[in-house]
Amino acid sequence: MKSAKLEKNFGRKDLLVILDSNEYIFALGAIRKVTCERLIEEVAQRAEDITARITRLIVDEVRNNLTPEAFKEFMIFIKKLTTIDEEFLVPFELGAKYESLGFKPADAFIAAYTEYVGADILVSENRHFLTRHSNLPFKILTAEKCLHLIKHPLR
């Protein structure tokens, strides 16, 4: 029962999150969102409790949307926090499963990657439409909602 595990994991050790490209872009880019900045800081400060994973696709999207200086800052942050996973690690069938549910290819890949690594949460400011699929094996939260759950864990 994955959803029961999710509810128990919030705010505790071994919380595994995927931060979508927009979280990094809004934390480091020209147009900033305070909640995204705070989430990045919180994940970095709580690395012993929260594990973040990232795929090459997200790195490439971030590169395309940041200045070279901001991208350098991003890469320094990522190298301290985690390693970059390559796309070929995600089984093709998993991506195809999400495409068959009507997801666009990039959204299907991110959903497949999130499931493949066993993440509890996909944090995104623009993939909220995925929440229409109630049977996903992970939660989709905005930075604001994720911050709230991290700071106010369920007991």
PDB file of C-alpha atoms in Angstrom:
ATOM      1  CA  MET A   1       0.000   0.000   0.000  1.00  0.00           C
ATOM      2  CA  LYS A   2       2.151   2.860  -1.329  1.00  0.00           C
ATOM      3  CA  SER A   3      -0.114   5.696  -0.183  1.00  0.00           C
ATOM      4  CA  ALA A   4       0.140   4.610   3.457  1.00  0.00           C
ATOM      5  CA  LYS A   5       3.927   4.616   3.115  1.00  0.00           C
ATOM      6  CA  LEU A   6       3.774   8.110   1.645  1.00  0.00           C
ATOM      7  CA  GLU A   7       1.800   9.496   4.539  1.00  0.00           C
ATOM      8  CA  LYS A   8       4.254   7.999   7.027  1.00  0.00           C
ATOM      9  CA  ASN A   9       7.367   9.220   5.204  1.00  0.00           C
ATOM     10  CA  PHE A  10       6.672  12.962   5.169  1.00  0.00           C
ATOM     11  CA  GLY A  11       9.161  14.790   7.336  1.00  0.00           C
ATOM     12  CA  ARG A  12      11.036  11.650   8.275  1.00  0.00           C
ATOM     13  CA  LYS A  13      14.265  10.015   7.262  1.00  0.00           C
ATOM     14  CA  ASP A  14      14.554   8.563   3.794  1.00  0.00           C
ATOM     15  CA  LEU A  15      12.080  10.860   2.073  1.00  0.00           C
ATOM     16  CA  LEU A  16      12.925  10.592  -1.629  1.00  0.00           C
ATOM     17  CA  VAL A  17      11.974  13.545  -3.826  1.00  0.00           C
ATOM     18  CA  ILE A  18      12.286  14.500  -7.473  1.00  0.00           C
ATOM     19  CA  LEU A  19      12.505  18.244  -8.008  1.00  0.00           C
ATOM     20  CA  ASP A  20      11.261  19.113 -11.471  1.00  0.00           C
ATOM     21  CA  SER A  21      13.290  21.514 -13.596  1.00  0.00           C
ATOM     22  CA  ASN A  22      11.031  24.470 -12.774  1.00  0.00           C
ATOM     23  CA  GLU A  23      11.926  24.190  -9.071  1.00  0.00           C
ATOM     24  CA  TYR A  24      15.581  24.873  -9.877  1.00  0.00           C
ATOM     25  CA  ILE A  25      14.741  27.489 -12.519  1.00  0.00           C
ATOM     26  CA  PHE A  26      12.488  29.431 -10.121  1.00  0.00           C
ATOM     27  CA  ALA A  27      15.099  29.133  -7.361  1.00  0.00           C
ATOM     28  CA  LEU A  28      18.091  30.263  -9.450  1.00  0.00           C
ATOM     29  CA  GLY A  29      16.734  32.021 -12.528  1.00  0.00           C
ATOM     30  CA  ALA A  30      15.797  35.573 -13.409  1.00  0.00           C
ATOM     31  CA  ILE A  31      12.172  35.138 -12.293  1.00  0.00           C
ATOM     32  CA  ARG A  32      12.250  33.717  -8.795  1.00  0.00           C
ATOM     33  CA  LYS A  33       9.708  32.147  -6.486  1.00  0.00           C
ATOM     34  CA  VAL A  34      10.535  32.346  -2.807  1.00  0.00           C
ATOM     35  CA  THR A  35       8.953  28.952  -2.124  1.00  0.00           C
ATOM     36  CA  CYS A  36      11.229  27.286  -4.684  1.00  0.00           C
ATOM     37  CA  GLU A  37      14.296  28.977  -3.198  1.00  0.00           C
ATOM     38  CA  ARG A  38      13.279  27.870   0.295  1.00  0.00           C
ATOM     39  CA  LEU A  39      12.612  24.309  -0.856  1.00  0.00           C
ATOM     40  CA  ILE A  40      16.056  24.013  -2.463  1.00  0.00           C
ATOM     41  CA  GLU A  41      17.638  25.352   0.731  1.00  0.00           C
ATOM     42  CA  GLU A  42      15.604  22.981   2.909  1.00  0.00           C
ATOM     43  CA  VAL A  43      16.536  19.936   0.832  1.00  0.00           C
ATOM     44  CA  ALA A  44      20.210  20.911   1.002  1.00  0.00           C
ATOM     45  CA  GLN A  45      20.090  21.469   4.770  1.00  0.00           C
ATOM     46  CA  ARG A  46      18.251  18.206   5.430  1.00  0.00           C
ATOM     47  CA  ALA A  47      20.265  15.944   3.146  1.00  0.00           C
ATOM     48  CA  GLU A  48      20.425  13.321   5.899  1.00  0.00           C
ATOM     49  CA  ASP A  49      16.599  13.105   5.919  1.00  0.00           C
ATOM     50  CA  ILE A  50      15.685  13.990   2.348  1.00  0.00           C
ATOM     51  CA  THR A  51      17.226  12.426  -0.729  1.00  0.00           C
ATOM     52  CA  ALA A  52      16.836  14.208  -4.054  1.00  0.00           C
ATOM     53  CA  ARG A  53      17.335  12.484  -7.386  1.00  0.00           C
ATOM     54  CA  ILE A  54      17.735  14.119 -10.787  1.00  0.00           C
ATOM     55  CA  THR A  55      17.785  12.922 -14.362  1.00  0.00           C
ATOM     56  CA  ARG A  56      19.786  14.280 -17.284  1.00  0.00           C
ATOM     57  CA  LEU A  57      16.553  15.552 -18.902  1.00  0.00           C
ATOM     58  CA  ILE A  58      15.930  17.859 -15.935  1.00  0.00           C
ATOM     59  CA  VAL A  59      19.560  19.048 -16.002  1.00  0.00           C
ATOM     60  CA  ASP A  60      19.227  19.853 -19.718  1.00  0.00           C
ATOM     61  CA  GLU A  61      15.967  21.769 -19.164  1.00  0.00           C
ATOM     62  CA  VAL A  62      17.593  23.767 -16.369  1.00  0.00           C
ATOM     63  CA  ARG A  63      20.626  24.529 -18.572  1.00  0.00           C
ATOM     64  CA  ASN A  64      18.338  25.850 -21.303  1.00  0.00           C
ATOM     65  CA  ASN A  65      16.618  28.241 -18.895  1.00  0.00           C
ATOM     66  CA  LEU A  66      19.441  29.653 -16.762  1.00  0.00           C
ATOM     67  CA  THR A  67      22.325  31.989 -17.457  1.00  0.00           C
ATOM     68  CA  PRO A  68      25.731  30.274 -17.608  1.00  0.00           C
ATOM     69  CA  GLU A  69      26.566  31.687 -14.169  1.00  0.00           C
ATOM     70  CA  ALA A  70      23.328  30.428 -12.607  1.00  0.00           C
ATOM     71  CA  PHE A  71      23.767  27.038 -14.297  1.00  0.00           C
ATOM     72  CA  LYS A  72      27.252  26.766 -12.800  1.00  0.00           C
ATOM     73  CA  GLU A  73      25.747  27.459  -9.357  1.00  0.00           C
ATOM     74  CA  PHE A  74      23.109  24.795 -10.049  1.00  0.00           C
ATOM     75  CA  MET A  75      25.734  22.206 -11.021  1.00  0.00           C
ATOM     76  CA  ILE A  76      27.767  22.897  -7.880  1.00  0.00           C
ATOM     77  CA  PHE A  77      24.597  22.380  -5.843  1.00  0.00           C
ATOM     78  CA  ILE A  78      23.706  19.133  -7.664  1.00  0.00           C
ATOM     79  CA  LYS A  79      27.208  17.686  -7.307  1.00  0.00           C
ATOM     80  CA  LYS A  80      27.020  18.213  -3.529  1.00  0.00           C
ATOM     81  CA  LEU A  81      23.521  16.775  -3.275  1.00  0.00           C
ATOM     82  CA  THR A  82      23.236  13.848  -5.664  1.00  0.00           C
ATOM     83  CA  THR A  83      24.396  12.283  -8.919  1.00  0.00           C
ATOM     84  CA  ILE A  84      22.777  12.696 -12.321  1.00  0.00           C
ATOM     85  CA  ASP A  85      20.848   9.677 -13.590  1.00  0.00           C
ATOM     86  CA  GLU A  86      20.882   8.961 -17.311  1.00  0.00           C
ATOM     87  CA  GLU A  87      17.605   8.436 -19.193  1.00  0.00           C
ATOM     88  CA  PHE A  88      18.508   4.962 -20.423  1.00  0.00           C
ATOM     89  CA  LEU A  89      18.188   3.649 -16.852  1.00  0.00           C
ATOM     90  CA  VAL A  90      14.399   4.069 -16.959  1.00  0.00           C
ATOM     91  CA  PRO A  91      12.687   1.069 -18.572  1.00  0.00           C
ATOM     92  CA  PHE A  92      11.019   1.950 -21.856  1.00  0.00           C
ATOM     93  CA  GLU A  93       7.882   0.061 -20.812  1.00  0.00           C
ATOM     94  CA  LEU A  94       7.419   2.324 -17.817  1.00  0.00           C
ATOM     95  CA  GLY A  95       7.443   5.433 -20.004  1.00  0.00           C
ATOM     96  CA  ALA A  96       5.082   3.719 -22.449  1.00  0.00           C
ATOM     97  CA  LYS A  97       2.712   2.980 -19.555  1.00  0.00           C
ATOM     98  CA  TYR A  98       2.414   6.696 -18.792  1.00  0.00           C
ATOM     99  CA  GLU A  99       2.085   7.627 -22.466  1.00  0.00           C
ATOM    100  CA  SER A 100      -0.795   5.134 -22.737  1.00  0.00           C
ATOM    101  CA  LEU A 101      -2.476   7.074 -19.911  1.00  0.00           C
ATOM    102  CA  GLY A 102      -2.366  10.172 -22.134  1.00  0.00           C
ATOM    103  CA  PHE A 103       0.781  11.845 -20.787  1.00  0.00           C
ATOM    104  CA  LYS A 104       2.901  13.861 -23.209  1.00  0.00           C
ATOM    105  CA  PRO A 105       6.330  12.247 -23.803  1.00  0.00           C
ATOM    106  CA  ALA A 106       8.319  14.531 -21.444  1.00  0.00           C
ATOM    107  CA  ASP A 107       5.669  14.220 -18.715  1.00  0.00           C
ATOM    108  CA  ALA A 108       5.536  10.454 -19.229  1.00  0.00           C
ATOM    109  CA  PHE A 109       9.297  10.220 -18.823  1.00  0.00           C
ATOM    110  CA  ILE A 110       9.336  12.302 -15.619  1.00  0.00           C
ATOM    111  CA  ALA A 111       6.489  10.201 -14.176  1.00  0.00           C
ATOM    112  CA  ALA A 112       8.260   6.985 -15.207  1.00  0.00           C
ATOM    113  CA  TYR A 113      11.541   8.200 -13.707  1.00  0.00           C
ATOM    114  CA  THR A 114       9.803   9.176 -10.461  1.00  0.00           C
ATOM    115  CA  GLU A 115       8.210   5.748 -10.200  1.00  0.00           C
ATOM    116  CA  TYR A 116      11.385   3.912 -11.270  1.00  0.00           C
ATOM    117  CA  VAL A 117      13.544   5.431  -8.519  1.00  0.00           C
ATOM    118  CA  GLY A 118      10.779   4.868  -5.957  1.00  0.00           C
ATOM    119  CA  ALA A 119      10.341   8.545  -5.116  1.00  0.00           C
ATOM    120  CA  ASP A 120       7.702   9.571  -2.625  1.00  0.00           C
ATOM    121  CA  ILE A 121       7.125  13.005  -4.166  1.00  0.00           C
ATOM    122  CA  LEU A 122       7.494  14.777  -7.495  1.00  0.00           C
ATOM    123  CA  VAL A 123       7.746  18.490  -6.766  1.00  0.00           C
ATOM    124  CA  SER A 124       6.614  20.645  -9.661  1.00  0.00           C
ATOM    125  CA  GLU A 125       4.988  23.989 -10.268  1.00  0.00           C
ATOM    126  CA  ASN A 126       3.506  22.971 -13.616  1.00  0.00           C
ATOM    127  CA  ARG A 127       2.732  19.255 -13.621  1.00  0.00           C
ATOM    128  CA  HIS A 128      -0.387  19.635 -11.462  1.00  0.00           C
ATOM    129  CA  PHE A 129      -2.498  18.014 -14.195  1.00  0.00           C
ATOM    130  CA  LEU A 130      -0.837  14.714 -13.270  1.00  0.00           C
ATOM    131  CA  THR A 131      -2.794  14.806 -10.019  1.00  0.00           C
ATOM    132  CA  ARG A 132      -5.903  13.883 -12.026  1.00  0.00           C
ATOM    133  CA  HIS A 133      -4.464  10.365 -12.000  1.00  0.00           C
ATOM    134  CA  SER A 134      -5.206   9.325  -8.428  1.00  0.00           C
ATOM    135  CA  ASN A 135      -3.511   5.952  -8.690  1.00  0.00           C
ATOM    136  CA  LEU A 136       0.048   7.199  -9.193  1.00  0.00           C
ATOM    137  CA  PRO A 137       2.639   5.558  -6.909  1.00  0.00           C
ATOM    138  CA  PHE A 138       3.924   8.997  -5.821  1.00  0.00           C
ATOM    139  CA  LYS A 139       2.509  12.363  -4.806  1.00  0.00           C
ATOM    140  CA  ILE A 140       2.752  15.493  -6.924  1.00  0.00           C
ATOM    141  CA  LEU A 141       3.184  18.649  -4.858  1.00  0.00           C
ATOM    142  CA  THR A 142       4.106  22.265  -5.421  1.00  0.00           C
ATOM    143  CA  ALA A 143       7.144  23.653  -3.614  1.00  0.00           C
ATOM    144  CA  GLU A 144       4.839  25.361  -1.130  1.00  0.00           C
ATOM    145  CA  LYS A 145       2.976  22.160  -0.248  1.00  0.00           C
ATOM    146  CA  CYS A 146       6.178  20.139  -0.076  1.00  0.00           C
ATOM    147  CA  LEU A 147       7.759  22.692   2.262  1.00  0.00           C
ATOM    148  CA  HIS A 148       4.732  22.526   4.502  1.00  0.00           C
ATOM    149  CA  LEU A 149       4.895  18.732   4.700  1.00  0.00           C
ATOM    150  CA  ILE A 150       8.635  18.782   5.397  1.00  0.00           C
ATOM    151  CA  LYS A 151       8.319  21.374   8.144  1.00  0.00           C
ATOM    152  CA  HIS A 152       5.112  19.959   9.630  1.00  0.00           C
ATOM    153  CA  PRO A 153       5.450  16.186   9.345  1.00  0.00           C
ATOM    154  CA  LEU A 154       2.447  13.973   9.827  1.00  0.00           C
ATOM    155  CA  ARG A 155       2.598  12.129  13.113  1.00  0.00           C
TER     156      ARG A 155
END
